[in-house]
CSV table of C-alpha atoms and ligand atoms in Angstrom, one decimal:
chain,number,residue,atom,x,y,z
A,3,MET,CA,-72.6,-114.5,-24.8
A,4,THR,CA,-71.7,-114.4,-21.4
A,5,TYR,CA,-71.8,-111.9,-18.8
A,6,THR,CA,-67.9,-112.4,-17.5
A,7,SER,CA,-66.7,-111.5,-21.3
A,8,GLY,CA,-67.5,-108.1,-20.4
A,9,ARG,CA,-69.3,-107.8,-23.7
A,10,ILE,CA,-72.8,-107.5,-22.9
A,11,LEU,CA,-73.3,-103.9,-22.4
A,12,GLY,CA,-76.9,-103.5,-22.7
A,13,SER,CA,-78.3,-106.1,-20.0
A,14,MET,CA,-79.6,-104.9,-16.4
A,15,CYS,CA,-79.0,-108.7,-15.5
A,16,THR,CA,-75.4,-109.9,-14.3
A,17,SER,CA,-73.3,-112.6,-13.2
A,18,SER,CA,-74.9,-114.1,-10.3
A,19,HIS,CA,-72.4,-114.6,-7.3
A,20,PRO,CA,-71.4,-118.4,-6.7
A,21,LEU,CA,-72.5,-118.8,-3.2
A,22,ALA,CA,-76.1,-117.5,-4.3
A,23,ARG,CA,-75.9,-120.1,-7.2
A,24,ARG,CA,-75.0,-122.9,-4.7
A,25,VAL,CA,-77.9,-121.8,-2.6
A,26,TYR,CA,-80.2,-121.9,-5.5
A,27,CYS,CA,-79.2,-125.5,-6.2
A,28,ASP,CA,-80.0,-126.5,-2.7
A,29,PHE,CA,-83.4,-125.4,-2.8
A,30,LEU,CA,-84.6,-126.3,-6.2
A,31,GLU,CA,-87.3,-128.7,-4.8
A,32,SER,CA,-88.7,-126.0,-2.6
A,33,ASN,CA,-92.3,-124.8,-3.6
A,34,LEU,CA,-93.5,-121.3,-2.0
A,35,GLY,CA,-96.8,-121.8,-3.4
A,36,ASP,CA,-97.3,-124.4,-0.5
A,37,PRO,CA,-95.6,-122.9,2.2
A,38,GLY,CA,-96.5,-125.0,5.1
A,39,LEU,CA,-94.5,-127.8,3.5
A,40,PHE,CA,-91.4,-125.6,2.9
A,41,ARG,CA,-91.5,-123.6,6.4
A,42,GLY,CA,-87.9,-122.7,6.6
A,43,THR,CA,-88.1,-121.4,2.9
A,44,ARG,CA,-91.0,-119.2,3.9
A,45,GLU,CA,-88.9,-118.0,6.8
A,46,LEU,CA,-86.0,-116.9,4.3
A,47,GLU,CA,-88.6,-115.3,2.0
A,48,SER,CA,-89.8,-113.1,5.0
A,49,GLY,CA,-86.4,-112.6,5.9
A,50,VAL,CA,-85.4,-111.1,2.9
A,51,ILE,CA,-88.8,-109.0,3.0
A,52,GLY,CA,-87.7,-107.6,6.1
A,53,MET,CA,-84.0,-106.8,5.1
A,54,LEU,CA,-85.3,-105.3,2.2
A,55,GLY,CA,-88.2,-103.5,4.0
A,56,GLU,CA,-85.7,-102.0,6.5
A,57,LEU,CA,-83.4,-100.7,3.4
A,58,LEU,CA,-86.5,-98.7,2.0
A,59,SER,CA,-87.6,-97.3,5.2
A,60,GLU,CA,-90.5,-99.4,6.2
A,61,PRO,CA,-89.2,-102.5,8.7
A,62,ASP,CA,-93.1,-103.8,8.2
A,63,ALA,CA,-93.5,-104.0,4.7
A,64,ALA,CA,-95.2,-106.9,3.7
A,65,GLY,CA,-94.5,-108.7,0.0
A,66,HIS,CA,-93.0,-111.5,-2.0
A,67,ILE,CA,-89.9,-112.4,-3.6
A,68,ILE,CA,-91.2,-113.5,-7.4
A,69,THR,CA,-89.8,-113.5,-10.8
A,70,GLY,CA,-89.1,-110.0,-11.4
A,71,GLY,CA,-90.1,-106.4,-12.3
A,72,THR,CA,-92.8,-107.7,-14.8
A,73,GLU,CA,-94.6,-109.8,-12.1
A,74,ALA,CA,-93.9,-107.1,-9.7
A,75,ASN,CA,-95.2,-104.3,-11.1
A,76,LEU,CA,-98.4,-106.5,-12.1
A,77,MET,CA,-99.1,-107.1,-8.5
A,78,ALA,CA,-99.3,-103.7,-7.4
A,79,MET,CA,-101.6,-102.5,-10.4
A,80,ARG,CA,-103.6,-105.4,-9.3
A,81,ALA,CA,-103.7,-104.6,-5.6
A,82,ALA,CA,-104.3,-100.8,-6.6
A,83,ARG,CA,-107.1,-101.9,-8.9
A,84,ASN,CA,-108.9,-104.1,-6.3
A,85,MET,CA,-108.3,-101.3,-3.5
A,86,ALA,CA,-109.5,-98.4,-5.6
A,87,GLY,CA,-112.9,-100.4,-6.5
A,88,ALA,CA,-113.1,-97.9,-9.5
A,89,GLU,CA,-115.6,-98.6,-12.4
A,90,LYS,CA,-113.3,-97.6,-15.2
A,91,PRO,CA,-110.0,-98.0,-13.5
A,92,GLU,CA,-107.1,-96.2,-15.0
A,93,ILE,CA,-103.2,-95.9,-14.1
A,94,ILE,CA,-101.0,-93.0,-14.9
A,95,VAL,CA,-97.5,-94.0,-16.2
A,96,PRO,CA,-94.6,-91.7,-17.1
A,97,LYS,CA,-93.7,-92.2,-21.0
A,98,SER,CA,-90.2,-93.5,-19.8
A,99,ALA,CA,-92.2,-96.1,-17.7
A,100,HIS,CA,-91.2,-100.1,-18.5
A,101,PHE,CA,-93.4,-101.8,-21.1
A,102,SER,CA,-94.4,-104.2,-18.4
A,103,PHE,CA,-97.1,-101.7,-17.3
A,104,ARG,CA,-98.6,-102.1,-21.0
A,105,LYS,CA,-98.9,-106.0,-20.2
A,106,ALA,CA,-100.6,-105.1,-16.8
A,107,ALA,CA,-102.9,-102.6,-18.4
A,108,ASP,CA,-104.0,-105.5,-20.8
A,109,ILE,CA,-104.2,-108.5,-18.4
A,110,LEU,CA,-106.1,-106.3,-15.7
A,111,GLY,CA,-108.3,-104.3,-18.2
A,112,LEU,CA,-106.7,-100.9,-17.2
A,113,ARG,CA,-106.8,-97.9,-19.1
A,114,LEU,CA,-102.9,-96.9,-19.7
A,115,ARG,CA,-102.3,-92.9,-19.6
A,116,GLU,CA,-99.1,-91.7,-20.3
A,117,ALA,CA,-97.4,-88.6,-18.6
A,118,GLU,CA,-95.0,-86.4,-20.2
A,119,LEU,CA,-91.5,-86.2,-19.8
A,120,ASP,CA,-89.4,-83.0,-18.8
A,121,GLN,CA,-86.1,-81.9,-20.4
A,122,ASP,CA,-84.2,-84.0,-17.9
A,123,TYR,CA,-86.4,-87.0,-19.3
A,124,ARG,CA,-87.9,-87.4,-15.7
A,125,VAL,CA,-91.7,-87.3,-15.7
A,126,ASP,CA,-93.4,-83.9,-15.6
A,127,VAL,CA,-95.3,-83.6,-12.5
A,128,GLU,CA,-97.9,-81.2,-13.9
A,129,SER,CA,-98.5,-83.5,-16.6
A,130,VAL,CA,-99.3,-86.2,-14.1
A,131,ARG,CA,-101.3,-83.6,-12.1
A,132,LYS,CA,-103.8,-83.0,-15.6
A,133,LEU,CA,-104.1,-86.7,-16.1
A,134,ILE,CA,-105.9,-87.4,-12.6
A,135,SER,CA,-109.4,-88.2,-12.6
A,136,GLU,CA,-111.9,-90.1,-10.6
A,137,ASN,CA,-110.8,-93.6,-12.4
A,138,THR,CA,-107.3,-93.1,-11.6
A,139,VAL,CA,-106.3,-96.2,-9.2
A,140,ALA,CA,-102.6,-95.9,-9.3
A,141,VAL,CA,-99.9,-93.3,-10.2
A,142,VAL,CA,-96.6,-95.0,-11.0
A,143,GLY,CA,-93.0,-93.2,-10.6
A,144,VAL,CA,-89.7,-94.8,-11.9
A,145,ALA,CA,-86.5,-94.6,-9.6
A,146,GLY,CA,-83.8,-95.7,-12.2
A,147,THR,CA,-85.8,-95.6,-15.6
A,148,THR,CA,-84.9,-99.0,-17.8
A,149,GLU,CA,-83.4,-96.5,-20.9
A,150,LEU,CA,-81.7,-93.6,-18.9
A,151,GLY,CA,-81.5,-94.4,-15.2
A,152,ARG,CA,-83.4,-91.3,-14.3
A,153,ILE,CA,-85.0,-90.9,-11.0
A,154,ASP,CA,-88.7,-89.5,-10.9
A,155,PRO,CA,-89.6,-86.7,-8.5
A,156,VAL,CA,-90.9,-89.2,-6.1
A,157,GLU,CA,-91.5,-86.3,-3.4
A,158,GLU,CA,-93.8,-84.4,-5.6
A,159,LEU,CA,-95.6,-87.2,-6.7
A,160,SER,CA,-96.1,-88.5,-3.0
A,161,GLU,CA,-97.5,-85.2,-2.1
A,162,ILE,CA,-100.2,-85.2,-4.9
A,163,CYS,CA,-101.0,-88.6,-4.1
A,164,LEU,CA,-101.5,-88.4,-0.5
A,165,ASP,CA,-103.6,-85.4,-1.4
A,166,GLU,CA,-105.9,-87.3,-3.8
A,167,ASP,CA,-105.7,-90.7,-1.9
A,168,ILE,CA,-104.4,-92.3,-4.9
A,169,HIS,CA,-102.1,-95.4,-4.6
A,170,LEU,CA,-98.6,-94.3,-5.8
A,171,HIS,CA,-96.2,-97.6,-7.0
A,172,ILE,CA,-92.6,-96.8,-7.3
A,173,ASP,CA,-90.9,-99.0,-9.8
A,174,ALA,CA,-87.4,-99.6,-8.4
A,175,ALA,CA,-86.6,-102.7,-10.2
A,176,PHE,CA,-83.6,-101.3,-11.1
A,177,GLY,CA,-82.3,-98.5,-9.0
A,178,GLY,CA,-83.8,-100.2,-5.7
A,179,PHE,CA,-80.5,-102.2,-4.9
A,180,ILE,CA,-78.2,-99.0,-6.1
A,181,ILE,CA,-79.8,-95.9,-5.0
A,182,PRO,CA,-80.0,-96.3,-1.2
A,183,PHE,CA,-76.4,-97.4,-1.4
A,184,LEU,CA,-75.1,-94.4,-3.2
A,185,ARG,CA,-77.2,-92.2,-0.7
A,186,GLU,CA,-75.7,-93.9,1.9
A,187,THR,CA,-72.2,-93.0,0.6
A,188,GLY,CA,-73.3,-89.1,0.2
A,189,ALA,CA,-74.5,-88.8,-3.2
A,190,GLU,CA,-77.2,-86.3,-3.5
A,191,LEU,CA,-80.0,-88.7,-5.1
A,192,PRO,CA,-83.8,-88.1,-4.3
A,193,GLU,CA,-85.9,-89.9,-1.8
A,194,PHE,CA,-88.0,-92.9,-3.5
A,195,ASP,CA,-89.1,-95.0,-0.6
A,196,PHE,CA,-91.5,-95.3,2.2
A,197,LYS,CA,-90.2,-92.6,3.9
A,198,LEU,CA,-92.3,-90.6,1.8
A,199,GLN,CA,-95.6,-91.1,3.3
A,200,GLY,CA,-97.6,-91.5,-0.4
A,201,VAL,CA,-95.7,-94.1,-1.2
A,202,SER,CA,-97.9,-97.3,-1.2
A,203,SER,CA,-95.7,-100.4,-2.9
A,204,ILE,CA,-92.2,-100.4,-4.4
A,205,THR,CA,-90.6,-102.8,-7.1
A,206,VAL,CA,-87.1,-103.8,-6.2
A,207,ASP,CA,-85.2,-106.7,-8.5
A,208,PRO,CA,-82.3,-108.7,-6.5
A,209,HIS,CA,-82.0,-110.5,-9.8
A,210,LYS,CA,-80.6,-107.0,-11.4
A,211,MET,CA,-78.1,-104.8,-9.0
A,212,GLY,CA,-78.5,-107.3,-6.0
A,213,LEU,CA,-76.4,-110.0,-7.8
A,214,ALA,CA,-79.2,-112.9,-7.4
A,215,PRO,CA,-79.9,-115.4,-9.8
A,216,ILE,CA,-82.6,-114.9,-12.2
A,217,PRO,CA,-85.4,-115.1,-11.6
A,218,SER,CA,-85.7,-112.9,-8.4
A,219,GLY,CA,-87.9,-110.1,-8.3
A,220,CYS,CA,-89.6,-108.5,-5.1
A,221,ILE,CA,-93.0,-106.4,-4.5
A,222,LEU,CA,-93.2,-104.6,-1.5
A,223,PHE,CA,-96.5,-102.8,-0.2
A,224,ARG,CA,-96.6,-100.5,2.8
A,225,ASP,CA,-98.7,-103.1,5.0
A,226,ALA,CA,-100.2,-106.7,4.2
A,227,SER,CA,-103.6,-104.9,3.6
A,228,TYR,CA,-102.6,-104.6,-0.3
A,229,LEU,CA,-101.8,-108.3,-0.2
A,230,ASP,CA,-105.3,-109.0,1.4
A,231,ALA,CA,-106.8,-106.9,-1.4
A,232,MET,CA,-106.1,-109.6,-4.0
A,233,SER,CA,-105.7,-113.0,-1.8
A,234,ILE,CA,-107.7,-115.6,-3.1
A,235,GLU,CA,-108.6,-119.0,-1.3
A,236,THR,CA,-106.9,-121.9,-1.7
A,237,PRO,CA,-108.8,-125.0,0.0
A,238,TYR,CA,-106.5,-128.1,-0.4
A,239,LEU,CA,-103.0,-126.3,0.2
A,240,THR,CA,-101.1,-125.7,3.6
A,241,GLU,CA,-101.9,-122.1,3.1
A,242,LYS,CA,-105.6,-120.6,3.0
A,243,GLN,CA,-105.2,-117.6,1.1
A,244,GLN,CA,-102.9,-116.7,-2.0
A,245,SER,CA,-101.9,-113.1,-3.2
A,246,THR,CA,-99.1,-114.1,-5.7
A,247,ILE,CA,-100.0,-114.5,-9.3
A,248,VAL,CA,-98.4,-117.6,-9.8
A,249,GLY,CA,-99.2,-120.8,-7.6
A,250,THR,CA,-96.6,-123.3,-7.7
A,251,ARG,CA,-93.1,-121.2,-7.5
A,252,THR,CA,-89.7,-121.8,-6.8
A,253,GLY,CA,-88.4,-121.2,-3.1
A,254,ALA,CA,-84.7,-121.5,-4.8
A,255,SER,CA,-85.1,-117.8,-5.6
A,256,ALA,CA,-86.0,-116.5,-2.1
A,257,ALA,CA,-83.3,-118.7,-0.4
A,258,ALA,CA,-80.5,-117.6,-2.9
A,259,THR,CA,-81.5,-113.9,-2.6
A,260,TRP,CA,-81.4,-114.2,1.2
A,261,ALA,CA,-77.6,-115.8,1.3
A,262,ILE,CA,-76.4,-113.3,-1.4
A,263,MET,CA,-78.1,-110.3,0.9
A,264,LYS,CA,-76.7,-111.6,4.3
A,265,HIS,CA,-73.1,-112.3,2.5
A,266,MET,CA,-72.9,-108.6,1.0
A,267,GLY,CA,-74.4,-106.9,3.5
A,268,ARG,CA,-75.1,-103.0,3.2
A,269,GLU,CA,-71.5,-102.8,3.2
A,270,GLY,CA,-70.8,-105.0,0.1
A,271,TYR,CA,-73.6,-103.3,-1.7
A,272,ARG,CA,-72.2,-100.0,-0.9
A,273,LYS,CA,-68.5,-101.1,-2.4
A,274,LEU,CA,-70.2,-102.7,-5.6
A,275,ALA,CA,-72.3,-99.4,-5.8
A,276,LEU,CA,-69.0,-97.2,-5.9
A,277,ARG,CA,-67.4,-99.5,-8.2
A,278,VAL,CA,-69.8,-99.4,-10.9
A,279,MET,CA,-70.2,-95.6,-10.6
A,280,GLY,CA,-66.3,-95.4,-11.0
A,281,VAL,CA,-66.5,-97.3,-14.3
A,282,THR,CA,-69.4,-95.4,-15.3
A,283,ARG,CA,-67.1,-91.9,-14.7
A,284,ARG,CA,-64.6,-93.5,-16.7
A,285,LEU,CA,-66.8,-94.3,-19.8
A,286,ARG,CA,-68.6,-91.0,-19.6
A,287,ASP,CA,-65.4,-89.4,-19.5
A,288,GLY,CA,-64.0,-91.4,-22.5
A,289,LEU,CA,-66.7,-90.4,-24.7
A,290,VAL,CA,-66.6,-86.8,-23.7
A,291,GLU,CA,-62.9,-86.8,-24.9
A,292,LEU,CA,-63.9,-88.7,-28.0
A,293,ASP,CA,-66.7,-85.9,-28.7
A,294,TYR,CA,-69.3,-88.3,-28.5
A,295,GLN,CA,-72.6,-86.6,-27.3
A,296,LEU,CA,-74.2,-87.7,-24.0
A,297,VAL,CA,-78.1,-87.6,-23.6
A,298,VAL,CA,-77.8,-86.7,-20.2
A,299,GLU,CA,-75.0,-86.9,-17.2
A,300,PRO,CA,-75.5,-90.2,-15.9
A,301,GLU,CA,-77.3,-90.3,-12.1
A,302,LEU,CA,-76.8,-94.1,-11.9
A,303,ASN,CA,-74.6,-96.4,-13.8
A,304,ILE,CA,-76.3,-96.1,-17.0
A,305,VAL,CA,-75.0,-93.9,-20.0
A,306,ALA,CA,-76.7,-92.8,-23.1
A,307,PHE,CA,-74.6,-91.3,-25.9
A,308,ASN,CA,-74.7,-90.9,-29.5
A,309,HIS,CA,-72.0,-90.1,-32.5
A,310,PRO,CA,-72.3,-86.9,-33.8
A,311,ALA,CA,-72.8,-87.8,-37.3
A,312,MET,CA,-74.0,-91.3,-37.2
A,313,GLY,CA,-77.3,-92.5,-36.1
A,314,PRO,CA,-77.6,-95.3,-33.2
A,315,HIS,CA,-78.7,-98.0,-35.0
A,316,GLU,CA,-75.7,-97.7,-37.4
A,317,LEU,CA,-73.5,-97.2,-34.7
A,318,ALA,CA,-74.9,-100.2,-32.8
A,319,ASP,CA,-74.5,-102.2,-36.0
A,320,ARG,CA,-70.9,-101.3,-36.1
A,321,LEU,CA,-70.1,-102.3,-32.2
A,322,GLU,CA,-71.9,-105.5,-32.9
A,323,GLU,CA,-69.8,-106.6,-35.8
A,324,LEU,CA,-66.7,-105.6,-33.5
A,325,GLY,CA,-68.3,-108.0,-30.6
A,326,TRP,CA,-70.1,-105.5,-28.5
A,327,ALA,CA,-73.7,-106.3,-27.2
A,328,VAL,CA,-75.2,-102.8,-27.2
A,329,SER,CA,-78.6,-102.0,-26.9
A,330,VAL,CA,-80.7,-98.7,-28.4
A,331,SER,CA,-82.8,-96.6,-26.4
A,332,SER,CA,-86.2,-95.2,-27.8
A,333,CYS,CA,-86.7,-92.0,-26.0
A,334,PRO,CA,-84.5,-90.5,-27.6
A,335,PRO,CA,-82.6,-93.0,-29.8
A,336,ALA,CA,-79.0,-93.2,-28.4
A,337,ILE,CA,-77.0,-96.0,-27.9
A,338,ARG,CA,-77.3,-97.2,-24.1
A,339,VAL,CA,-74.6,-98.7,-21.8
A,340,VAL,CA,-75.8,-100.2,-18.3
A,341,LEU,CA,-72.5,-100.5,-16.3
A,342,MET,CA,-73.6,-104.0,-14.2
A,343,PRO,CA,-71.2,-105.3,-11.9
A,344,HIS,CA,-69.7,-107.8,-14.9
A,345,ILE,CA,-68.1,-104.7,-16.6
A,346,MET,CA,-64.9,-103.8,-15.6
A,347,GLU,CA,-62.4,-100.8,-16.6
A,348,GLU,CA,-60.5,-102.9,-18.8
A,349,HIS,CA,-63.6,-103.8,-21.0
A,350,ILE,CA,-64.2,-99.8,-21.0
A,351,GLU,CA,-60.9,-99.4,-22.3
A,352,LEU,CA,-61.4,-101.5,-25.0
A,353,LEU,CA,-64.8,-100.3,-25.7
A,354,LEU,CA,-63.2,-96.5,-25.7
A,355,ARG,CA,-60.7,-97.8,-28.2
A,356,ASP,CA,-63.1,-99.2,-30.5
A,357,LEU,CA,-65.0,-96.0,-30.5
A,358,GLU,CA,-62.0,-93.9,-31.1
A,359,GLY,CA,-61.5,-96.4,-34.3
A,360,ILE,CA,-65.1,-95.6,-35.2
A,361,ARG,CA,-64.8,-91.9,-34.8
A,362,LEU,CA,-61.7,-91.8,-37.2
A,363,ARG,CA,-62.6,-93.9,-39.9
B,402,PLP,N1,-89.1,-102.1,-14.3
B,402,PLP,C1,-88.0,-101.6,-14.7
B,402,PLP,C2,-87.8,-100.2,-14.5
B,402,PLP,C3,-87.1,-102.5,-15.4
B,402,PLP,O1,-85.8,-101.8,-15.6
B,402,PLP,C4,-87.2,-103.4,-15.8
B,402,PLP,C5,-86.5,-104.6,-16.9
B,402,PLP,O2,-85.4,-103.9,-16.9
B,402,PLP,C6,-88.8,-104.5,-15.5
B,402,PLP,C7,-89.4,-103.7,-14.7
B,402,PLP,C8,-89.0,-105.5,-15.7
B,402,PLP,O3,-88.4,-106.6,-15.0
B,402,PLP,P1,-88.1,-108.3,-15.3
B,402,PLP,O4,-87.3,-108.0,-17.1
B,402,PLP,O5,-87.3,-108.8,-14.6
B,402,PLP,O6,-89.4,-108.6,-15.5
């Protein structure tokens, strides 16, 4: 499968920009695990952290470019655990959280407590409140859930975490590169970033809506003390302390991400955000015309829907037979289409034609 075919409908990755690919290749040998040898690459990494910090309302944020959302969430949970020093550490995540938190809990020895969702598939704040105990080291909110693109009530989570002095981590792996730009164009989407004083860390993935080549994830902390809380001495390298999980790690991701962010600028990402939301609306309207049932009104560029009579797995099989790669969400079960930049309006017209054929059969 290729992204450019427009047939990949269920992925959060997309075709990377040709400029980013070229830069990536130029930096293949650079190693950010030993940054004294690759000072320019380290500067590019700091440049990306600075640009993302500014975008997310904390220009002095500290962090790293790593492999993606999974590693970023793992680092955030590790920092929260180390800073809290609880004897039996627990984390509270929404039921809609990405499965990477299960991995983090397993690796870090954390008990995972799952908070309920409200009827709009956002985390239920009262359920979070009830799960808080003296062992809670982190609460997680999601800005752009993997299955439905929902944005949790981060403002309320921030208030709770400030009151209780608990680390609030926001998983904006998907939403981080679209919500701020849609807000800049006037969309009424909730606050989710460091402007809210309770937010301690944010995951944002340039390899999703940022157009950077895989792998490029970013973990941002409000300040460098969170990195210090997990730093390990590295006696024989050019830096004396290391906070990342991986040792030797490519600098190509940082360089390519820097290049694409400079190239696009906020204006470029704003235009992209508006374009994908236009395609999202076209799919939404076409589905309603064909009497397919929407799970929720799309807030971001994800549409989840069901056939009125056929189960989602059967519908997914039918679509696969017609050459579409779709995915099925679990909560609730539905066909889930992520309108990534590689999906153009003409692809959606073809998809709607096939969905009409399935309805008429
Ligand atoms: N967090 C969210 C909200 C995601 O949607 C994803 C992936 O889709 C991840 C984390 C994990 O990202 P990755 O697959 O880049 O590790």
